[in-house]
Amino acid sequence: DAGVIQSPRHEVTEMGQEVTLRCKPISGHDYLFWYRQTMMRGLELLIYFNNNVPIDDSGMPEDRFSAKMPNASFSTLKIQPSEPRDSAVYFCASSLSPRVDEQYFGPGTRLTVT
Amino acid sequence: DAKTTQPTSMDCAEGRAANLPCNHSTISGNEYVYWYRQIHSQGPQYIIHGLKNNETNEMASLIITEDRKSSTLILPHATLRDTAVYYCIVRNSNDYKLSFGAGTTVTVRA
């Protein structure tokens, strides 16, 4: 298995632009998580899905952030409009159960908003 | 969630055991101790977890004190590929939110 796949690996954009991050979970995993990591705030859960349905989006910072999972093999995290404070590494993880020790992480997307 | 305290950094010689301490004095009775690591430019990787008994797997051993207020992660034979940031957290076993702060930067030297 290729593991969790994320694209792009690096994204540099200007403030105000729309950014779309993509994730392909491990096949057969029913849970998908989006995390954000910064030096200041560490690792934070943004949202997670179970069987393509968003279950907990309490970590989504504001209305500029949205996440979708149209099918079991694809999810997107969109930021519109982007701001410099959104600069971070965004990780996608998938798992067979929601337990923290069973989540497999992708390599992340490093987002820089100038 | 209970707060954990770890040293900022430590060095280790290749081939030797690396002992990483963690304090979690406010841990509650149903919380587990989890260890993760993050190699540069990669996502977090689960290592091991335990409640009160010592645990061992193919990656590491976890020693938890009897009062559960501290623990030690042991990498028995450190390699250069073990260079990473190591995080100690406490969580309920059914928790799904992973979060951590600074961790310990471990550098394995040849």
PDB file of C-alpha atoms in Angstrom:
ATOM      1  CA  ASP A   1       0.000   0.000   0.000  1.00  0.00           C
ATOM      2  CA  ALA A   2       1.305   3.471  -0.847  1.00  0.00           C
ATOM      3  CA  GLY A   3       0.130   4.957   2.434  1.00  0.00           C
ATOM      4  CA  VAL A   4      -1.719   8.237   2.718  1.00  0.00           C
ATOM      5  CA  ILE A   5      -1.036  10.429  -0.293  1.00  0.00           C
ATOM      6  CA  GLN A   6      -1.175  14.202  -0.133  1.00  0.00           C
ATOM      7  CA  SER A   7      -0.754  16.797  -2.862  1.00  0.00           C
ATOM      8  CA  PRO A   8       0.785  19.168  -3.424  1.00  0.00           C
ATOM      9  CA  ARG A   9       3.766  18.706  -1.062  1.00  0.00           C
ATOM     10  CA  HIS A  10       4.512  22.403  -1.154  1.00  0.00           C
ATOM     11  CA  GLU A  11       2.251  25.331  -1.993  1.00  0.00           C
ATOM     12  CA  VAL A  12       3.173  28.986  -2.094  1.00  0.00           C
ATOM     13  CA  THR A  13       0.375  31.436  -2.744  1.00  0.00           C
ATOM     14  CA  GLU A  14      -0.477  35.057  -2.285  1.00  0.00           C
ATOM     15  CA  MET A  15      -2.889  36.359   0.294  1.00  0.00           C
ATOM     16  CA  GLY A  16      -6.438  36.301  -0.954  1.00  0.00           C
ATOM     17  CA  GLN A  17      -5.987  33.341  -3.283  1.00  0.00           C
ATOM     18  CA  GLU A  18      -7.891  30.089  -3.000  1.00  0.00           C
ATOM     19  CA  VAL A  19      -5.897  27.058  -1.906  1.00  0.00           C
ATOM     20  CA  THR A  20      -6.968  23.427  -2.279  1.00  0.00           C
ATOM     21  CA  LEU A  21      -5.143  20.616  -0.530  1.00  0.00           C
ATOM     22  CA  ARG A  22      -5.802  17.024  -1.521  1.00  0.00           C
ATOM     23  CA  CYS A  23      -5.652  13.695   0.263  1.00  0.00           C
ATOM     24  CA  LYS A  24      -6.026  10.078  -0.742  1.00  0.00           C
ATOM     25  CA  PRO A  25      -6.467   7.844   2.325  1.00  0.00           C
ATOM     26  CA  ILE A  26      -5.282   4.274   2.691  1.00  0.00           C
ATOM     27  CA  SER A  27      -7.719   1.956   0.946  1.00  0.00           C
ATOM     28  CA  GLY A  28     -10.269   0.472   3.339  1.00  0.00           C
ATOM     29  CA  HIS A  29      -9.811   3.098   6.028  1.00  0.00           C
ATOM     30  CA  ASP A  30     -13.169   4.531   7.086  1.00  0.00           C
ATOM     31  CA  TYR A  31     -11.805   7.498   9.024  1.00  0.00           C
ATOM     32  CA  LEU A  32     -10.022  10.525   7.597  1.00  0.00           C
ATOM     33  CA  PHE A  33      -8.513  13.380   9.599  1.00  0.00           C
ATOM     34  CA  TRP A  34      -7.161  16.797   8.647  1.00  0.00           C
ATOM     35  CA  TYR A  35      -4.571  18.330  10.995  1.00  0.00           C
ATOM     36  CA  ARG A  36      -2.570  21.528  10.967  1.00  0.00           C
ATOM     37  CA  GLN A  37       0.878  21.988  12.527  1.00  0.00           C
ATOM     38  CA  THR A  38       2.626  25.262  13.320  1.00  0.00           C
ATOM     39  CA  MET A  39       5.537  26.153  15.566  1.00  0.00           C
ATOM     40  CA  MET A  40       3.303  28.342  17.709  1.00  0.00           C
ATOM     41  CA  ARG A  41       0.311  26.026  18.166  1.00  0.00           C
ATOM     42  CA  GLY A  42       1.759  22.571  17.542  1.00  0.00           C
ATOM     43  CA  LEU A  43      -0.460  19.901  15.978  1.00  0.00           C
ATOM     44  CA  GLU A  44      -4.208  20.577  15.913  1.00  0.00           C
ATOM     45  CA  LEU A  45      -7.126  18.546  14.598  1.00  0.00           C
ATOM     46  CA  LEU A  46      -9.230  20.527  12.131  1.00  0.00           C
ATOM     47  CA  ILE A  47     -11.903  18.027  11.096  1.00  0.00           C
ATOM     48  CA  TYR A  48     -12.505  14.320  10.748  1.00  0.00           C
ATOM     49  CA  PHE A  49     -14.769  12.189   8.566  1.00  0.00           C
ATOM     50  CA  ASN A  50     -16.278   8.758   9.072  1.00  0.00           C
ATOM     51  CA  ASN A  51     -17.523   6.981   5.963  1.00  0.00           C
ATOM     52  CA  ASN A  52     -17.250  10.267   4.029  1.00  0.00           C
ATOM     53  CA  VAL A  53     -19.436  12.161   6.551  1.00  0.00           C
ATOM     54  CA  PRO A  54     -17.933  15.024   8.599  1.00  0.00           C
ATOM     55  CA  ILE A  55     -18.223  14.118  12.282  1.00  0.00           C
ATOM     56  CA  ASP A  56     -16.311  16.799  14.165  1.00  0.00           C
ATOM     57  CA  ASP A  57     -15.379  20.085  12.529  1.00  0.00           C
ATOM     58  CA  SER A  58     -14.964  22.045  15.741  1.00  0.00           C
ATOM     59  CA  GLY A  59     -11.297  22.607  14.979  1.00  0.00           C
ATOM     60  CA  MET A  60     -11.899  24.385  11.682  1.00  0.00           C
ATOM     61  CA  PRO A  61     -10.639  27.914  12.331  1.00  0.00           C
ATOM     62  CA  GLU A  62     -13.307  29.904  10.519  1.00  0.00           C
ATOM     63  CA  ASP A  63     -15.583  30.022   7.536  1.00  0.00           C
ATOM     64  CA  ARG A  64     -12.654  30.471   5.190  1.00  0.00           C
ATOM     65  CA  PHE A  65     -11.853  26.788   5.715  1.00  0.00           C
ATOM     66  CA  SER A  66     -13.945  24.004   4.237  1.00  0.00           C
ATOM     67  CA  ALA A  67     -13.386  20.276   3.812  1.00  0.00           C
ATOM     68  CA  LYS A  68     -15.134  17.706   1.679  1.00  0.00           C
ATOM     69  CA  MET A  69     -14.950  13.982   1.133  1.00  0.00           C
ATOM     70  CA  PRO A  70     -16.917  13.157  -2.019  1.00  0.00           C
ATOM     71  CA  ASN A  71     -15.917   9.489  -1.927  1.00  0.00           C
ATOM     72  CA  ALA A  72     -13.950   7.013   0.141  1.00  0.00           C
ATOM     73  CA  SER A  73     -10.716   7.631  -1.712  1.00  0.00           C
ATOM     74  CA  PHE A  74     -10.489  11.411  -1.874  1.00  0.00           C
ATOM     75  CA  SER A  75     -10.766  14.449   0.370  1.00  0.00           C
ATOM     76  CA  THR A  76     -10.023  18.138  -0.037  1.00  0.00           C
ATOM     77  CA  LEU A  77      -9.310  20.975   2.358  1.00  0.00           C
ATOM     78  CA  LYS A  78      -9.967  24.382   0.867  1.00  0.00           C
ATOM     79  CA  ILE A  79      -8.994  27.798   2.161  1.00  0.00           C
ATOM     80  CA  GLN A  80     -10.688  30.777   0.534  1.00  0.00           C
ATOM     81  CA  PRO A  81      -9.442  33.448   0.805  1.00  0.00           C
ATOM     82  CA  SER A  82      -6.044  32.495   2.204  1.00  0.00           C
ATOM     83  CA  GLU A  83      -4.205  34.654   4.730  1.00  0.00           C
ATOM     84  CA  PRO A  84      -0.554  34.692   5.892  1.00  0.00           C
ATOM     85  CA  ARG A  85      -1.588  33.221   9.278  1.00  0.00           C
ATOM     86  CA  ASP A  86      -2.765  30.096   7.440  1.00  0.00           C
ATOM     87  CA  SER A  87       0.868  29.243   6.685  1.00  0.00           C
ATOM     88  CA  ALA A  88       1.466  25.823   8.226  1.00  0.00           C
ATOM     89  CA  VAL A  89       1.983  22.164   7.422  1.00  0.00           C
ATOM     90  CA  TYR A  90      -1.337  20.438   6.800  1.00  0.00           C
ATOM     91  CA  PHE A  91      -1.495  16.702   7.417  1.00  0.00           C
ATOM     92  CA  CYS A  92      -4.065  14.184   6.378  1.00  0.00           C
ATOM     93  CA  ALA A  93      -4.385  10.918   8.302  1.00  0.00           C
ATOM     94  CA  SER A  94      -6.563   7.855   7.862  1.00  0.00           C
ATOM     95  CA  SER A  95      -7.457   4.889  10.040  1.00  0.00           C
ATOM     96  CA  LEU A  96      -9.701   1.887  10.527  1.00  0.00           C
ATOM     97  CA  SER A  97     -10.900   3.289  13.860  1.00  0.00           C
ATOM     98  CA  PRO A  98     -10.790   6.813  15.307  1.00  0.00           C
ATOM     99  CA  ARG A  99      -8.229   5.906  17.996  1.00  0.00           C
ATOM    100  CA  VAL A 100      -5.148   8.105  18.032  1.00  0.00           C
ATOM    101  CA  ASP A 101      -2.764   5.141  17.931  1.00  0.00           C
ATOM    102  CA  GLU A 102      -4.296   3.840  14.718  1.00  0.00           C
ATOM    103  CA  GLN A 103      -4.065   6.983  12.610  1.00  0.00           C
ATOM    104  CA  TYR A 104      -1.592   6.846   9.711  1.00  0.00           C
ATOM    105  CA  PHE A 105      -0.315  10.191   8.554  1.00  0.00           C
ATOM    106  CA  GLY A 106       0.564  11.425   5.105  1.00  0.00           C
ATOM    107  CA  PRO A 107       3.725  13.419   4.397  1.00  0.00           C
ATOM    108  CA  GLY A 108       1.917  16.750   4.696  1.00  0.00           C
ATOM    109  CA  THR A 109       1.508  19.845   2.554  1.00  0.00           C
ATOM    110  CA  ARG A 110       3.640  22.827   3.504  1.00  0.00           C
ATOM    111  CA  LEU A 111       1.571  25.937   2.775  1.00  0.00           C
ATOM    112  CA  THR A 112       3.119  29.370   2.629  1.00  0.00           C
ATOM    113  CA  VAL A 113       0.842  32.366   2.149  1.00  0.00           C
ATOM    114  CA  THR A 114       2.663  35.592   1.346  1.00  0.00           C
TER     115      THR A 114
ATOM    116  CA  ASP B   1      -5.956  16.445  28.941  1.00  0.00           C
ATOM    117  CA  ALA B   2      -3.045  16.110  31.344  1.00  0.00           C
ATOM    118  CA  LYS B   3      -0.009  18.209  30.521  1.00  0.00           C
ATOM    119  CA  THR B   4       3.358  16.576  29.811  1.00  0.00           C
ATOM    120  CA  THR B   5       6.882  17.912  30.250  1.00  0.00           C
ATOM    121  CA  GLN B   6       9.840  16.743  28.160  1.00  0.00           C
ATOM    122  CA  PRO B   7      13.431  17.951  27.760  1.00  0.00           C
ATOM    123  CA  THR B   8      13.913  20.166  24.752  1.00  0.00           C
ATOM    124  CA  SER B   9      16.696  18.132  23.197  1.00  0.00           C
ATOM    125  CA  MET B  10      19.111  15.267  23.696  1.00  0.00           C
ATOM    126  CA  ASP B  11      21.925  13.572  21.847  1.00  0.00           C
ATOM    127  CA  CYS B  12      22.538   9.868  21.593  1.00  0.00           C
ATOM    128  CA  ALA B  13      25.368   7.759  20.176  1.00  0.00           C
ATOM    129  CA  GLU B  14      24.515   5.391  17.367  1.00  0.00           C
ATOM    130  CA  GLY B  15      24.085   1.838  18.609  1.00  0.00           C
ATOM    131  CA  ARG B  16      23.476   2.885  22.196  1.00  0.00           C
ATOM    132  CA  ALA B  17      20.160   2.973  24.020  1.00  0.00           C
ATOM    133  CA  ALA B  18      18.303   6.278  24.030  1.00  0.00           C
ATOM    134  CA  ASN B  19      16.238   6.974  27.152  1.00  0.00           C
ATOM    135  CA  LEU B  20      13.645   9.722  26.710  1.00  0.00           C
ATOM    136  CA  PRO B  21      11.941  10.977  29.888  1.00  0.00           C
ATOM    137  CA  CYS B  22       8.467  12.457  30.221  1.00  0.00           C
ATOM    138  CA  ASN B  23       6.673  13.876  33.238  1.00  0.00           C
ATOM    139  CA  HIS B  24       2.875  13.709  33.462  1.00  0.00           C
ATOM    140  CA  SER B  25       2.147  14.340  37.131  1.00  0.00           C
ATOM    141  CA  THR B  26      -1.513  15.264  36.560  1.00  0.00           C
ATOM    142  CA  ILE B  27      -2.415  12.113  34.633  1.00  0.00           C
ATOM    143  CA  SER B  28      -5.811  10.693  35.552  1.00  0.00           C
ATOM    144  CA  GLY B  29      -6.627   7.050  36.166  1.00  0.00           C
ATOM    145  CA  ASN B  30      -8.109   6.326  32.750  1.00  0.00           C
ATOM    146  CA  GLU B  31      -5.508   8.132  30.690  1.00  0.00           C
ATOM    147  CA  TYR B  32      -2.852   6.314  28.704  1.00  0.00           C
ATOM    148  CA  VAL B  33       0.670   7.504  27.923  1.00  0.00           C
ATOM    149  CA  TYR B  34       1.364   7.665  24.173  1.00  0.00           C
ATOM    150  CA  TRP B  35       4.619   8.279  22.348  1.00  0.00           C
ATOM    151  CA  TYR B  36       4.966   9.537  18.801  1.00  0.00           C
ATOM    152  CA  ARG B  37       7.837  10.734  16.703  1.00  0.00           C
ATOM    153  CA  GLN B  38       8.160  12.999  13.713  1.00  0.00           C
ATOM    154  CA  ILE B  39      11.091  12.659  11.377  1.00  0.00           C
ATOM    155  CA  HIS B  40      11.966  15.812   9.479  1.00  0.00           C
ATOM    156  CA  SER B  41       9.440  16.642   6.730  1.00  0.00           C
ATOM    157  CA  GLN B  42       7.264  13.638   7.562  1.00  0.00           C
ATOM    158  CA  GLY B  43       3.990  13.136   9.375  1.00  0.00           C
ATOM    159  CA  PRO B  44       3.736  11.951  12.991  1.00  0.00           C
ATOM    160  CA  GLN B  45       4.344   8.261  13.566  1.00  0.00           C
ATOM    161  CA  TYR B  46       2.866   6.287  16.459  1.00  0.00           C
ATOM    162  CA  ILE B  47       5.465   4.426  18.539  1.00  0.00           C
ATOM    163  CA  ILE B  48       3.909   2.871  21.628  1.00  0.00           C
ATOM    164  CA  HIS B  49       1.414   3.450  24.427  1.00  0.00           C
ATOM    165  CA  GLY B  50       0.640   2.083  27.876  1.00  0.00           C
ATOM    166  CA  LEU B  51      -1.585   2.490  30.924  1.00  0.00           C
ATOM    167  CA  LYS B  52       0.454   1.301  33.889  1.00  0.00           C
ATOM    168  CA  ASN B  53       2.395  -1.783  32.861  1.00  0.00           C
ATOM    169  CA  ASN B  54       5.633  -1.598  30.951  1.00  0.00           C
ATOM    170  CA  GLU B  55       5.216  -2.201  27.225  1.00  0.00           C
ATOM    171  CA  THR B  56       7.515  -3.314  24.440  1.00  0.00           C
ATOM    172  CA  ASN B  57       7.100  -3.555  20.694  1.00  0.00           C
ATOM    173  CA  GLU B  58       9.369  -3.763  17.692  1.00  0.00           C
ATOM    174  CA  MET B  59      10.199  -0.077  17.883  1.00  0.00           C
ATOM    175  CA  ALA B  60      10.686   0.704  21.546  1.00  0.00           C
ATOM    176  CA  SER B  61       9.984  -0.001  25.196  1.00  0.00           C
ATOM    177  CA  LEU B  62       7.882   2.108  27.517  1.00  0.00           C
ATOM    178  CA  ILE B  63       8.591   2.179  31.237  1.00  0.00           C
ATOM    179  CA  ILE B  64       5.881   3.802  33.412  1.00  0.00           C
ATOM    180  CA  THR B  65       6.580   4.525  37.074  1.00  0.00           C
ATOM    181  CA  GLU B  66       4.359   2.919  39.663  1.00  0.00           C
ATOM    182  CA  ASP B  67       2.687   6.229  40.536  1.00  0.00           C
ATOM    183  CA  ARG B  68       2.241   6.879  36.783  1.00  0.00           C
ATOM    184  CA  LYS B  69       3.555  10.406  37.123  1.00  0.00           C
ATOM    185  CA  SER B  70       6.409   9.853  34.710  1.00  0.00           C
ATOM    186  CA  SER B  71       7.564   7.508  31.979  1.00  0.00           C
ATOM    187  CA  THR B  72      10.594   6.719  29.852  1.00  0.00           C
ATOM    188  CA  LEU B  73      10.695   5.733  26.209  1.00  0.00           C
ATOM    189  CA  ILE B  74      13.649   3.506  25.416  1.00  0.00           C
ATOM    190  CA  LEU B  75      15.043   3.077  21.924  1.00  0.00           C
ATOM    191  CA  PRO B  76      17.252   0.048  22.545  1.00  0.00           C
ATOM    192  CA  HIS B  77      19.787   0.478  19.750  1.00  0.00           C
ATOM    193  CA  ALA B  78      19.509   3.959  18.281  1.00  0.00           C
ATOM    194  CA  THR B  79      20.284   4.414  14.592  1.00  0.00           C
ATOM    195  CA  LEU B  80      20.786   7.566  12.558  1.00  0.00           C
ATOM    196  CA  ARG B  81      17.236   7.083  11.224  1.00  0.00           C
ATOM    197  CA  ASP B  82      15.898   7.548  14.758  1.00  0.00           C
ATOM    198  CA  THR B  83      16.831  11.222  14.640  1.00  0.00           C
ATOM    199  CA  ALA B  84      13.472  12.946  15.088  1.00  0.00           C
ATOM    200  CA  VAL B  85      11.266  14.942  17.426  1.00  0.00           C
ATOM    201  CA  TYR B  86       9.660  12.664  20.015  1.00  0.00           C
ATOM    202  CA  TYR B  87       6.356  13.543  21.635  1.00  0.00           C
ATOM    203  CA  CYS B  88       4.854  12.220  24.839  1.00  0.00           C
ATOM    204  CA  ILE B  89       1.124  12.797  25.351  1.00  0.00           C
ATOM    205  CA  VAL B  90      -1.614  11.453  27.595  1.00  0.00           C
ATOM    206  CA  ARG B  91      -5.038  10.538  26.288  1.00  0.00           C
ATOM    207  CA  ASN B  92      -8.067   8.399  26.992  1.00  0.00           C
ATOM    208  CA  SER B  93      -7.934   5.213  24.939  1.00  0.00           C
ATOM    209  CA  ASN B  94     -11.001   6.187  22.909  1.00  0.00           C
ATOM    210  CA  ASP B  95      -9.818   9.709  22.148  1.00  0.00           C
ATOM    211  CA  TYR B  96      -9.425  10.623  18.486  1.00  0.00           C
ATOM    212  CA  LYS B  97      -7.825  14.068  18.746  1.00  0.00           C
ATOM    213  CA  LEU B  98      -4.089  13.912  18.458  1.00  0.00           C
ATOM    214  CA  SER B  99      -2.291  17.064  19.535  1.00  0.00           C
ATOM    215  CA  PHE B 100       1.157  17.870  20.802  1.00  0.00           C
ATOM    216  CA  GLY B 101       3.445  20.814  21.367  1.00  0.00           C
ATOM    217  CA  ALA B 102       7.229  20.969  21.445  1.00  0.00           C
ATOM    218  CA  GLY B 103       8.546  17.464  22.194  1.00  0.00           C
ATOM    219  CA  THR B 104      12.175  16.326  22.524  1.00  0.00           C
ATOM    220  CA  THR B 105      14.504  16.723  19.565  1.00  0.00           C
ATOM    221  CA  VAL B 106      16.673  13.612  19.544  1.00  0.00           C
ATOM    222  CA  THR B 107      19.836  13.637  17.486  1.00  0.00           C
ATOM    223  CA  VAL B 108      21.611  10.316  16.980  1.00  0.00           C
ATOM    224  CA  ARG B 109      25.281  10.809  16.181  1.00  0.00           C
ATOM    225  CA  ALA B 110      27.613   8.361  14.457  1.00  0.00           C
TER     226      ALA B 110
END
